[in-house]
Amino acid sequence: MQYVAGRAGAILRIDLQAVRDNYRLLSKMLGTAKCGAAVKADAYGLGVVEISRVLFEEGCRHFFVAHLEEAIVLRPHLSLDAAIYVMHGSPVGYEAEFLEHRCIPVLNSAQQISAWRELAASRQQQLPAIVQLDTGMSRMGLSTQEVNDWVANPELSSGIDIQFLMSHLSCAEDQSHPMNRSQLHTFQALRSRLPTCGASFANSSGIFLGTDFHFDLARPGAALYGVAPVAGQPNPLKAVAHLQGRIIQTRDIPADTGVGYGLTWRSQKPSRIATVAVGYADGWMRSLSNRGVAEIAGKTVPMVGNVSMDTITLDVSQIDAAHLQPGALVDLISATNTVDQVAAKANTIGYEILTSLGLRYQREYSDSSTTISHQTNA
Ligand SMILES: *Cc1c(COP(=O)(O)O)cnc(C)c1O
């Protein structure tokens, strides 16, 4: 199936120049520390190949994905002087594929370290890795006990060329959260007991916590894609994703008429309803039912009724009929109705809005205000 301009139900515009500008801003904030990039989950739903290409052009040489499969997809598109790190580490038994596909595991447990050490021994080769330490999130990385064992038995990592010790912040978007400093101190204390090597600590929000948090390599994702890094503060990043949905039809309904599944909205007066070809199957979350908004010709209109799988319904009673013809586009994510604002209405975070973006959109990439490619999804 191809989703083509004009006939696609929605258009997702991805501004690669904004990604470049965001990368430059973060790099500048980082000073001498390097700026890597989290491009997991298809670069947060925006297209890992296109996004990674412009980041590489901007000087990025450290790319982070979650799964080995993601690294295998990305590898042929990136020059070998760019490292691709797999944050989950190796699936059990698949360590050798990291060598075949020239990607580097993040080792998260004594068991992953041991499997990597054994591969190094069998190949009689030093093998590169990042080692992750848990500093308080209790999700990934060596526990304090595992670090203690490693300090007592340094040969546990023999044959492993540790490029960075890494950890991850749990509360970084809340700048006043005491956990930020607490994790920082734990990280510093653990590092001081381990072999000297580079360190990687900050995600997007971590970069905004100040230079103490920068170390040698940062791993921003969300900020590159325009998501606000600091809760409750103006967002200095540029919006990357712009979504427009297409009107299928409009209808005039009398007062006291229900709309959509469950008839959860009823008109109080005669109203005009527009049906738009985007639904929860496209990542337009059902939690936006009777809460979300759209924009038509610069005016905000409310989403009324439940979100369906393939459609939403808008109360467009205040909009001039000239803007409501079948095929007309309405703005769903824009500079004035941002990913973060949509997320707040959907009771989630901007990350989930982006990574949920659907596969039925026509995707258009622009770079330096030139539209450079049309990607269709098969
Ligand atoms: C996803 C992720 C990142 C990127 O986080 P953002 O908040 O999107 O900047 C960095 N490090 C780890 C370990 C991650 O899982």
mmCIF file of C-alpha atoms and ligand atoms in Angstrom:
data_model
loop_
_atom_site.group_PDB
_atom_site.id
_atom_site.type_symbol
_atom_site.label_atom_id
_atom_site.label_comp_id
_atom_site.label_asym_id
_atom_site.label_seq_id
_atom_site.Cartn_x
_atom_site.Cartn_y
_atom_site.Cartn_z
ATOM 1 C CA MET A 1 0.000 0.000 0.000
ATOM 2 C CA GLN A 2 1.219 3.479 -0.733
ATOM 3 C CA TYR A 3 0.142 6.647 1.001
ATOM 4 C CA VAL A 4 0.439 9.435 -1.485
ATOM 5 C CA ALA A 5 -0.006 13.202 -1.249
ATOM 6 C CA GLY A 6 -3.545 14.150 -2.102
ATOM 7 C CA ARG A 7 -5.038 10.795 -1.346
ATOM 8 C CA ALA A 8 -3.458 9.997 2.048
ATOM 9 C CA GLY A 9 -5.738 10.645 5.010
ATOM 10 C CA ALA A 10 -3.040 12.585 6.799
ATOM 11 C CA ILE A 11 0.332 14.166 6.173
ATOM 12 C CA LEU A 12 3.216 14.001 8.631
ATOM 13 C CA ARG A 13 5.812 16.665 7.874
ATOM 14 C CA ILE A 14 9.206 16.115 9.441
ATOM 15 C CA ASP A 15 11.495 19.115 9.576
ATOM 16 C CA LEU A 16 15.079 17.867 9.286
ATOM 17 C CA GLN A 17 16.450 21.403 9.485
ATOM 18 C CA ALA A 18 14.850 21.664 12.930
ATOM 19 C CA VAL A 19 16.618 18.417 13.912
ATOM 20 C CA ARG A 20 19.901 19.976 12.751
ATOM 21 C CA ASP A 21 19.228 23.160 14.722
ATOM 22 C CA ASN A 22 18.311 21.171 17.820
ATOM 23 C CA TYR A 23 21.497 19.104 17.537
ATOM 24 C CA ARG A 24 23.553 22.308 17.215
ATOM 25 C CA LEU A 25 21.911 23.849 20.281
ATOM 26 C CA LEU A 26 22.538 20.758 22.420
ATOM 27 C CA SER A 27 26.133 20.441 21.137
ATOM 28 C CA LYS A 28 26.751 24.058 22.028
ATOM 29 C CA MET A 29 25.387 23.542 25.538
ATOM 30 C CA LEU A 30 27.630 20.494 25.902
ATOM 31 C CA GLY A 31 30.798 22.397 25.088
ATOM 32 C CA THR A 32 33.658 19.886 24.994
ATOM 33 C CA ALA A 33 31.442 16.910 25.824
ATOM 34 C CA LYS A 34 30.248 15.039 22.752
ATOM 35 C CA CYS A 35 26.632 14.976 21.685
ATOM 36 C CA GLY A 36 25.402 11.506 20.715
ATOM 37 C CA ALA A 37 21.826 10.698 19.732
ATOM 38 C CA ALA A 38 19.163 8.254 20.837
ATOM 39 C CA VAL A 39 17.585 7.035 17.591
ATOM 40 C CA LYS A 40 15.775 4.030 19.050
ATOM 41 C CA ALA A 41 12.178 3.264 18.059
ATOM 42 C CA ASP A 42 12.732 4.551 14.508
ATOM 43 C CA ALA A 43 14.124 7.817 15.888
ATOM 44 C CA TYR A 44 11.039 8.256 18.068
ATOM 45 C CA GLY A 45 8.769 7.454 15.150
ATOM 46 C CA LEU A 46 10.267 10.035 12.791
ATOM 47 C CA GLY A 47 12.413 7.788 10.574
ATOM 48 C CA VAL A 48 15.773 6.493 11.779
ATOM 49 C CA VAL A 49 17.520 6.572 8.402
ATOM 50 C CA GLU A 50 16.609 10.166 7.525
ATOM 51 C CA ILE A 51 17.209 11.466 11.055
ATOM 52 C CA SER A 52 20.541 9.667 11.497
ATOM 53 C CA ARG A 53 21.785 10.924 8.142
ATOM 54 C CA VAL A 54 21.349 14.596 9.074
ATOM 55 C CA LEU A 55 22.736 14.022 12.579
ATOM 56 C CA PHE A 56 25.829 12.422 11.048
ATOM 57 C CA GLU A 57 26.183 15.432 8.749
ATOM 58 C CA GLU A 58 26.042 17.650 11.842
ATOM 59 C CA GLY A 59 28.942 15.697 13.352
ATOM 60 C CA CYS A 60 27.186 13.068 15.478
ATOM 61 C CA ARG A 61 29.255 9.863 15.739
ATOM 62 C CA HIS A 62 27.518 8.060 18.632
ATOM 63 C CA PHE A 63 24.088 6.567 17.926
ATOM 64 C CA PHE A 64 22.006 4.683 20.489
ATOM 65 C CA VAL A 65 19.266 2.181 19.697
ATOM 66 C CA ALA A 66 17.488 -0.215 22.053
ATOM 67 C CA HIS A 67 17.474 -3.468 20.073
ATOM 68 C CA LEU A 68 20.068 -5.345 18.047
ATOM 69 C CA GLU A 69 17.514 -5.484 15.225
ATOM 70 C CA GLU A 70 17.412 -1.694 15.125
ATOM 71 C CA ALA A 71 21.199 -1.526 14.864
ATOM 72 C CA ILE A 72 21.195 -4.034 12.001
ATOM 73 C CA VAL A 73 18.669 -1.900 10.116
ATOM 74 C CA LEU A 74 20.641 1.304 10.667
ATOM 75 C CA ARG A 75 24.180 0.007 10.099
ATOM 76 C CA PRO A 76 24.231 0.031 6.261
ATOM 77 C CA HIS A 77 23.049 3.660 6.280
ATOM 78 C CA LEU A 78 25.813 5.029 8.503
ATOM 79 C CA SER A 79 29.516 5.309 7.841
ATOM 80 C CA LEU A 80 31.657 2.964 9.956
ATOM 81 C CA ASP A 81 33.210 5.891 11.805
ATOM 82 C CA ALA A 82 29.849 6.275 13.537
ATOM 83 C CA ALA A 83 29.357 3.922 16.483
ATOM 84 C CA ILE A 84 25.973 2.263 16.982
ATOM 85 C CA TYR A 85 25.302 1.189 20.559
ATOM 86 C CA VAL A 86 22.585 -1.287 21.507
ATOM 87 C CA MET A 87 21.219 -0.297 24.906
ATOM 88 C CA HIS A 88 19.556 -3.625 25.702
ATOM 89 C CA GLY A 89 22.855 -5.409 25.125
ATOM 90 C CA SER A 90 22.898 -8.694 23.289
ATOM 91 C CA PRO A 91 19.953 -11.045 23.235
ATOM 92 C CA VAL A 92 21.273 -14.234 24.900
ATOM 93 C CA GLY A 93 23.327 -16.196 22.388
ATOM 94 C CA TYR A 94 23.516 -13.494 19.699
ATOM 95 C CA GLU A 95 26.768 -11.818 20.807
ATOM 96 C CA ALA A 96 28.661 -12.729 17.620
ATOM 97 C CA GLU A 97 26.166 -10.772 15.522
ATOM 98 C CA PHE A 98 27.489 -7.577 17.067
ATOM 99 C CA LEU A 99 30.830 -8.239 15.388
ATOM 100 C CA GLU A 100 29.228 -9.209 12.099
ATOM 101 C CA HIS A 101 27.112 -6.046 12.056
ATOM 102 C CA ARG A 102 29.751 -3.757 13.598
ATOM 103 C CA CYS A 103 27.680 -2.551 16.494
ATOM 104 C CA ILE A 104 28.518 -2.256 20.161
ATOM 105 C CA PRO A 105 26.551 -3.599 23.112
ATOM 106 C CA VAL A 106 25.731 -1.772 26.296
ATOM 107 C CA LEU A 107 26.456 -4.421 28.949
ATOM 108 C CA ASN A 108 23.846 -4.215 31.688
ATOM 109 C CA SER A 109 24.540 -7.176 33.952
ATOM 110 C CA ALA A 110 27.305 -9.502 35.115
ATOM 111 C CA GLN A 111 25.805 -12.086 32.787
ATOM 112 C CA GLN A 112 26.061 -9.824 29.721
ATOM 113 C CA ILE A 113 29.639 -8.920 30.682
ATOM 114 C CA SER A 114 30.520 -12.572 31.010
ATOM 115 C CA ALA A 115 29.088 -13.505 27.603
ATOM 116 C CA TRP A 116 30.991 -10.606 25.976
ATOM 117 C CA ARG A 117 34.234 -11.593 27.779
ATOM 118 C CA GLU A 118 33.865 -15.183 26.536
ATOM 119 C CA LEU A 119 33.386 -14.013 22.962
ATOM 120 C CA ALA A 120 36.494 -11.810 23.289
ATOM 121 C CA ALA A 121 38.458 -14.803 24.593
ATOM 122 C CA SER A 122 37.273 -17.096 21.815
ATOM 123 C CA ARG A 123 38.130 -14.501 19.140
ATOM 124 C CA GLN A 124 41.399 -13.557 20.907
ATOM 125 C CA GLN A 125 40.474 -9.952 20.410
ATOM 126 C CA GLN A 126 39.617 -6.920 22.530
ATOM 127 C CA LEU A 127 35.904 -6.202 22.055
ATOM 128 C CA PRO A 128 34.385 -2.738 22.586
ATOM 129 C CA ALA A 129 31.430 -2.146 24.921
ATOM 130 C CA ILE A 130 29.694 0.357 27.121
ATOM 131 C CA VAL A 131 28.994 -0.796 30.668
ATOM 132 C CA GLN A 132 25.862 0.570 32.308
ATOM 133 C CA LEU A 133 25.658 1.109 36.065
ATOM 134 C CA ASP A 134 22.384 1.425 37.947
ATOM 135 C CA THR A 135 22.512 4.612 40.011
ATOM 136 C CA GLY A 136 18.954 4.527 41.301
ATOM 137 C CA MET A 137 16.456 3.870 38.536
ATOM 138 C CA SER A 138 16.413 0.105 39.149
ATOM 139 C CA ARG A 139 15.873 -0.655 35.497
ATOM 140 C CA MET A 140 19.118 -1.430 33.653
ATOM 141 C CA GLY A 141 22.748 -1.727 34.579
ATOM 142 C CA LEU A 142 24.999 -3.326 37.172
ATOM 143 C CA SER A 143 23.754 -3.319 40.743
ATOM 144 C CA THR A 144 26.024 -2.167 43.548
ATOM 145 C CA GLN A 145 26.629 -5.826 44.374
ATOM 146 C CA GLU A 146 27.701 -6.549 40.800
ATOM 147 C CA VAL A 147 30.039 -3.551 40.871
ATOM 148 C CA ASN A 148 31.522 -4.817 44.152
ATOM 149 C CA ASP A 149 32.156 -8.231 42.615
ATOM 150 C CA TRP A 150 33.741 -6.630 39.578
ATOM 151 C CA VAL A 151 36.019 -4.441 41.703
ATOM 152 C CA ALA A 152 37.081 -7.550 43.630
ATOM 153 C CA ASN A 153 37.641 -9.515 40.400
ATOM 154 C CA PRO A 154 38.827 -7.122 37.697
ATOM 155 C CA GLU A 155 39.390 -10.076 35.344
ATOM 156 C CA LEU A 156 35.589 -10.285 34.954
ATOM 157 C CA SER A 157 35.963 -7.690 32.192
ATOM 158 C CA SER A 158 39.184 -8.972 30.664
ATOM 159 C CA GLY A 159 39.246 -8.667 26.899
ATOM 160 C CA ILE A 160 36.586 -5.925 27.011
ATOM 161 C CA ASP A 161 37.530 -2.477 25.774
ATOM 162 C CA ILE A 162 35.201 -0.314 27.865
ATOM 163 C CA GLN A 163 34.542 2.838 25.907
ATOM 164 C CA PHE A 164 32.192 4.453 28.378
ATOM 165 C CA LEU A 165 30.685 3.805 31.761
ATOM 166 C CA MET A 166 27.086 4.878 31.482
ATOM 167 C CA SER A 167 24.076 5.502 33.693
ATOM 168 C CA HIS A 168 20.622 6.941 33.201
ATOM 169 C CA LEU A 169 18.669 9.567 35.136
ATOM 170 C CA SER A 170 15.187 8.780 36.415
ATOM 171 C CA CYS A 171 13.802 12.278 37.136
ATOM 172 C CA ALA A 172 15.843 14.663 34.998
ATOM 173 C CA GLU A 173 12.933 16.669 33.552
ATOM 174 C CA ASP A 174 12.177 17.865 37.100
ATOM 175 C CA GLN A 175 15.172 20.101 37.807
ATOM 176 C CA SER A 176 14.422 20.414 41.502
ATOM 177 C CA HIS A 177 14.207 16.663 42.078
ATOM 178 C CA PRO A 178 16.771 15.541 44.678
ATOM 179 C CA MET A 179 17.286 12.273 42.780
ATOM 180 C CA ASN A 180 19.292 14.095 40.099
ATOM 181 C CA ARG A 181 22.181 14.983 42.457
ATOM 182 C CA SER A 182 21.811 11.700 44.276
ATOM 183 C CA GLN A 183 22.284 9.700 41.059
ATOM 184 C CA LEU A 184 25.173 11.964 40.067
ATOM 185 C CA HIS A 185 26.981 11.288 43.344
ATOM 186 C CA THR A 186 26.368 7.562 43.093
ATOM 187 C CA PHE A 187 27.708 7.556 39.533
ATOM 188 C CA GLN A 188 30.841 9.453 40.559
ATOM 189 C CA ALA A 189 31.405 7.133 43.517
ATOM 190 C CA LEU A 190 31.054 3.999 41.377
ATOM 191 C CA ARG A 191 33.305 5.374 38.640
ATOM 192 C CA SER A 192 36.062 6.147 41.106
ATOM 193 C CA ARG A 193 36.288 2.428 41.945
ATOM 194 C CA LEU A 194 36.355 1.228 38.343
ATOM 195 C CA PRO A 195 38.904 1.402 35.519
ATOM 196 C CA THR A 196 39.372 4.899 34.108
ATOM 197 C CA CYS A 197 37.337 5.412 30.966
ATOM 198 C CA GLY A 198 34.865 7.827 29.400
ATOM 199 C CA ALA A 199 31.465 8.452 30.970
ATOM 200 C CA SER A 200 27.987 8.977 29.547
ATOM 201 C CA PHE A 201 25.214 10.146 31.844
ATOM 202 C CA ALA A 202 22.832 12.756 30.438
ATOM 203 C CA ASN A 203 19.752 12.232 28.297
ATOM 204 C CA SER A 204 18.005 15.328 26.870
ATOM 205 C CA SER A 205 16.804 16.657 30.208
ATOM 206 C CA GLY A 206 20.119 15.768 31.834
ATOM 207 C CA ILE A 207 21.916 18.180 29.495
ATOM 208 C CA PHE A 208 19.783 20.978 30.961
ATOM 209 C CA LEU A 209 20.827 20.095 34.536
ATOM 210 C CA GLY A 210 24.201 21.738 33.993
ATOM 211 C CA THR A 211 27.798 20.871 33.160
ATOM 212 C CA ASP A 212 28.230 18.539 36.170
ATOM 213 C CA PHE A 213 25.915 16.164 34.366
ATOM 214 C CA HIS A 214 27.595 16.310 30.956
ATOM 215 C CA PHE A 215 30.686 14.077 31.361
ATOM 216 C CA ASP A 216 32.150 12.915 27.994
ATOM 217 C CA LEU A 217 29.121 11.903 25.948
ATOM 218 C CA ALA A 218 25.424 12.807 26.177
ATOM 219 C CA ARG A 219 22.614 10.711 24.711
ATOM 220 C CA PRO A 220 19.701 13.029 23.903
ATOM 221 C CA GLY A 221 16.679 11.742 22.046
ATOM 222 C CA ALA A 222 13.488 13.673 22.761
ATOM 223 C CA ALA A 223 15.062 17.148 22.621
ATOM 224 C CA LEU A 224 16.430 16.463 19.129
ATOM 225 C CA TYR A 225 12.841 15.814 18.074
ATOM 226 C CA GLY A 226 11.472 18.975 19.687
ATOM 227 C CA VAL A 227 10.034 17.587 22.930
ATOM 228 C CA ALA A 228 10.394 20.000 25.858
ATOM 229 C CA PRO A 229 13.292 18.906 28.100
ATOM 230 C CA VAL A 230 12.420 20.848 31.257
ATOM 231 C CA ALA A 231 9.004 20.567 32.886
ATOM 232 C CA GLY A 232 7.274 23.913 33.355
ATOM 233 C CA GLN A 233 9.776 25.975 31.344
ATOM 234 C CA PRO A 234 9.688 27.417 27.816
ATOM 235 C CA ASN A 235 10.968 24.937 25.245
ATOM 236 C CA PRO A 236 14.154 26.152 23.504
ATOM 237 C CA LEU A 237 14.034 23.372 20.887
ATOM 238 C CA LYS A 238 12.397 23.600 17.477
ATOM 239 C CA ALA A 239 9.316 21.556 16.618
ATOM 240 C CA VAL A 240 10.142 18.697 14.239
ATOM 241 C CA ALA A 241 6.829 16.894 13.651
ATOM 242 C CA HIS A 242 3.822 18.577 12.035
ATOM 243 C CA LEU A 243 0.673 16.548 11.480
ATOM 244 C CA GLN A 244 -2.297 17.408 9.304
ATOM 245 C CA GLY A 245 -5.436 15.297 8.857
ATOM 246 C CA ARG A 246 -7.820 15.442 5.963
ATOM 247 C CA ILE A 247 -11.549 16.185 6.195
ATOM 248 C CA ILE A 248 -13.645 13.358 4.746
ATOM 249 C CA GLN A 249 -17.067 14.960 5.184
ATOM 250 C CA THR A 250 -18.994 17.472 7.257
ATOM 251 C CA ARG A 251 -22.579 17.333 8.464
ATOM 252 C CA ASP A 252 -24.995 19.657 10.210
ATOM 253 C CA ILE A 253 -26.709 18.183 13.248
ATOM 254 C CA PRO A 254 -29.606 19.557 15.313
ATOM 255 C CA ALA A 255 -29.377 20.268 19.041
ATOM 256 C CA ASP A 256 -29.221 17.283 21.393
ATOM 257 C CA THR A 257 -27.627 14.878 18.907
ATOM 258 C CA GLY A 258 -24.964 12.356 19.938
ATOM 259 C CA VAL A 259 -21.639 11.969 18.097
ATOM 260 C CA GLY A 260 -19.367 8.923 17.779
ATOM 261 C CA TYR A 261 -19.101 5.590 19.593
ATOM 262 C CA GLY A 262 -21.019 5.605 22.830
ATOM 263 C CA LEU A 263 -22.477 9.017 21.918
ATOM 264 C CA THR A 264 -20.229 10.511 24.611
ATOM 265 C CA TRP A 265 -20.749 14.027 23.265
ATOM 266 C CA ARG A 266 -24.135 15.643 22.546
ATOM 267 C CA SER A 267 -24.673 18.913 20.759
ATOM 268 C CA GLN A 268 -26.218 21.637 22.944
ATOM 269 C CA LYS A 269 -27.269 23.600 19.867
ATOM 270 C CA PRO A 270 -27.373 22.982 16.119
ATOM 271 C CA SER A 271 -23.748 22.218 15.178
ATOM 272 C CA ARG A 272 -21.511 21.376 12.256
ATOM 273 C CA ILE A 273 -19.342 18.291 12.619
ATOM 274 C CA ALA A 274 -16.288 17.503 10.468
ATOM 275 C CA THR A 275 -14.968 13.941 10.252
ATOM 276 C CA VAL A 276 -11.191 13.696 9.792
ATOM 277 C CA ALA A 277 -9.285 10.625 8.554
ATOM 278 C CA VAL A 278 -7.054 10.051 11.585
ATOM 279 C CA GLY A 279 -7.849 7.730 14.474
ATOM 280 C CA TYR A 280 -6.306 5.724 17.263
ATOM 281 C CA ALA A 281 -4.881 3.249 14.732
ATOM 282 C CA ASP A 282 -2.779 6.213 13.583
ATOM 283 C CA GLY A 283 -1.557 6.973 17.082
ATOM 284 C CA TRP A 284 -4.191 9.629 17.691
ATOM 285 C CA MET A 285 -4.887 8.325 21.142
ATOM 286 C CA ARG A 286 -8.328 7.399 22.354
ATOM 287 C CA SER A 287 -7.572 9.274 25.563
ATOM 288 C CA LEU A 288 -7.915 12.460 23.466
ATOM 289 C CA SER A 289 -11.647 11.757 23.164
ATOM 290 C CA ASN A 290 -13.586 14.944 24.037
ATOM 291 C CA ARG A 291 -10.280 16.543 25.101
ATOM 292 C CA GLY A 292 -8.075 17.087 22.060
ATOM 293 C CA VAL A 293 -8.144 20.048 19.707
ATOM 294 C CA ALA A 294 -7.360 20.725 16.070
ATOM 295 C CA GLU A 295 -6.730 23.942 14.173
ATOM 296 C CA ILE A 296 -8.432 25.046 11.006
ATOM 297 C CA ALA A 297 -7.379 28.255 9.272
ATOM 298 C CA GLY A 298 -5.694 29.347 12.496
ATOM 299 C CA LYS A 299 -8.750 28.749 14.709
ATOM 300 C CA THR A 300 -8.821 26.121 17.429
ATOM 301 C CA VAL A 301 -11.702 23.648 17.282
ATOM 302 C CA PRO A 302 -12.558 20.948 19.836
ATOM 303 C CA MET A 303 -12.516 17.239 19.169
ATOM 304 C CA VAL A 304 -15.947 15.958 20.136
ATOM 305 C CA GLY A 305 -16.986 12.385 20.776
ATOM 306 C CA ASN A 306 -14.737 9.356 21.133
ATOM 307 C CA VAL A 307 -11.727 8.840 18.902
ATOM 308 C CA SER A 308 -12.488 5.972 16.497
ATOM 309 C CA MET A 309 -9.946 3.623 14.942
ATOM 310 C CA ASP A 310 -9.755 5.605 11.707
ATOM 311 C CA THR A 311 -11.524 8.913 12.392
ATOM 312 C CA ILE A 312 -12.018 11.795 14.757
ATOM 313 C CA THR A 313 -14.902 14.249 14.810
ATOM 314 C CA LEU A 314 -14.525 17.996 15.295
ATOM 315 C CA ASP A 315 -17.058 20.654 16.188
ATOM 316 C CA VAL A 316 -16.453 23.106 13.347
ATOM 317 C CA SER A 317 -19.567 25.249 13.882
ATOM 318 C CA GLN A 318 -17.372 28.385 14.138
ATOM 319 C CA ILE A 319 -15.433 27.741 10.917
ATOM 320 C CA ASP A 320 -16.172 29.246 7.528
ATOM 321 C CA ALA A 321 -17.490 26.580 5.129
ATOM 322 C CA ALA A 322 -14.757 27.523 2.629
ATOM 323 C CA HIS A 323 -12.233 25.733 4.889
ATOM 324 C CA LEU A 324 -14.335 22.614 5.330
ATOM 325 C CA GLN A 325 -14.432 21.074 1.886
ATOM 326 C CA PRO A 326 -13.716 17.343 1.649
ATOM 327 C CA GLY A 327 -9.949 16.979 1.249
ATOM 328 C CA ALA A 328 -9.144 20.134 3.257
ATOM 329 C CA LEU A 329 -6.386 19.690 5.842
ATOM 330 C CA VAL A 330 -6.690 20.431 9.553
ATOM 331 C CA ASP A 331 -3.666 20.842 11.837
ATOM 332 C CA LEU A 332 -3.342 18.229 14.574
ATOM 333 C CA ILE A 333 0.261 18.825 15.653
ATOM 334 C CA SER A 334 1.603 22.308 14.920
ATOM 335 C CA ALA A 335 3.748 25.098 16.323
ATOM 336 C CA THR A 336 0.737 26.259 18.356
ATOM 337 C CA ASN A 337 -0.597 22.802 19.299
ATOM 338 C CA THR A 338 2.693 21.122 20.097
ATOM 339 C CA VAL A 339 3.558 17.492 20.743
ATOM 340 C CA ASP A 340 3.795 18.365 24.443
ATOM 341 C CA GLN A 341 0.379 20.051 24.479
ATOM 342 C CA VAL A 342 -1.239 17.103 22.694
ATOM 343 C CA ALA A 343 0.468 14.779 25.180
ATOM 344 C CA ALA A 344 -0.838 16.712 28.165
ATOM 345 C CA LYS A 345 -4.402 16.415 26.830
ATOM 346 C CA ALA A 346 -3.889 12.701 26.187
ATOM 347 C CA ASN A 347 -2.560 12.203 29.710
ATOM 348 C CA THR A 348 0.829 11.075 28.500
ATOM 349 C CA ILE A 349 4.235 12.462 27.487
ATOM 350 C CA GLY A 350 5.444 13.838 24.158
ATOM 351 C CA TYR A 351 7.628 10.740 23.726
ATOM 352 C CA GLU A 352 4.570 8.501 23.514
ATOM 353 C CA ILE A 353 2.794 10.798 21.042
ATOM 354 C CA LEU A 354 5.824 10.696 18.713
ATOM 355 C CA THR A 355 6.541 6.977 18.990
ATOM 356 C CA SER A 356 2.858 6.207 18.377
ATOM 357 C CA LEU A 357 2.666 8.181 15.129
ATOM 358 C CA GLY A 358 0.992 6.010 12.565
ATOM 359 C CA LEU A 359 2.139 4.173 9.497
ATOM 360 C CA ARG A 360 -0.746 5.394 7.321
ATOM 361 C CA TYR A 361 0.535 8.927 7.044
ATOM 362 C CA GLN A 362 2.145 10.314 3.977
ATOM 363 C CA ARG A 363 5.540 11.361 5.320
ATOM 364 C CA GLU A 364 7.274 14.388 3.924
ATOM 365 C CA TYR A 365 10.784 15.373 4.918
ATOM 366 C CA SER A 366 12.062 18.898 4.490
ATOM 367 C CA ASP A 367 15.604 20.180 4.956
ATOM 368 C CA SER A 368 16.599 23.855 4.764
ATOM 369 C CA SER A 369 13.046 24.584 3.614
ATOM 370 C CA THR A 370 13.333 22.300 0.568
ATOM 371 C CA THR A 371 11.174 19.200 0.453
ATOM 372 C CA ILE A 372 13.718 16.503 -0.255
ATOM 373 C CA SER A 373 11.930 13.201 -0.120
ATOM 374 C CA HIS A 374 8.609 11.507 0.016
ATOM 375 C CA GLN A 375 8.657 8.326 1.943
ATOM 376 C CA THR A 376 5.745 6.006 1.636
ATOM 377 C CA ASN A 377 5.129 3.104 3.946
ATOM 378 C CA ALA A 378 4.504 -0.281 2.423
HETATM 379 C C1 LIG B 1 15.849 6.681 25.621
HETATM 380 C C2 LIG B 1 17.112 6.850 26.359
HETATM 381 C C3 LIG B 1 17.872 8.009 26.188
HETATM 382 C C4 LIG B 1 17.345 9.237 25.477
HETATM 383 O O1 LIG B 1 16.456 9.862 26.377
HETATM 384 P P1 LIG B 1 15.701 11.255 26.055
HETATM 385 O O2 LIG B 1 14.977 11.538 27.304
HETATM 386 O O3 LIG B 1 14.799 10.983 24.908
HETATM 387 O O4 LIG B 1 16.746 12.244 25.726
HETATM 388 C C5 LIG B 1 19.131 8.062 26.775
HETATM 389 N N1 LIG B 1 19.592 7.012 27.496
HETATM 390 C C6 LIG B 1 18.876 5.899 27.707
HETATM 391 C C7 LIG B 1 19.447 4.811 28.538
HETATM 392 C C8 LIG B 1 17.612 5.782 27.170
HETATM 393 O O5 LIG B 1 16.874 4.677 27.405
#
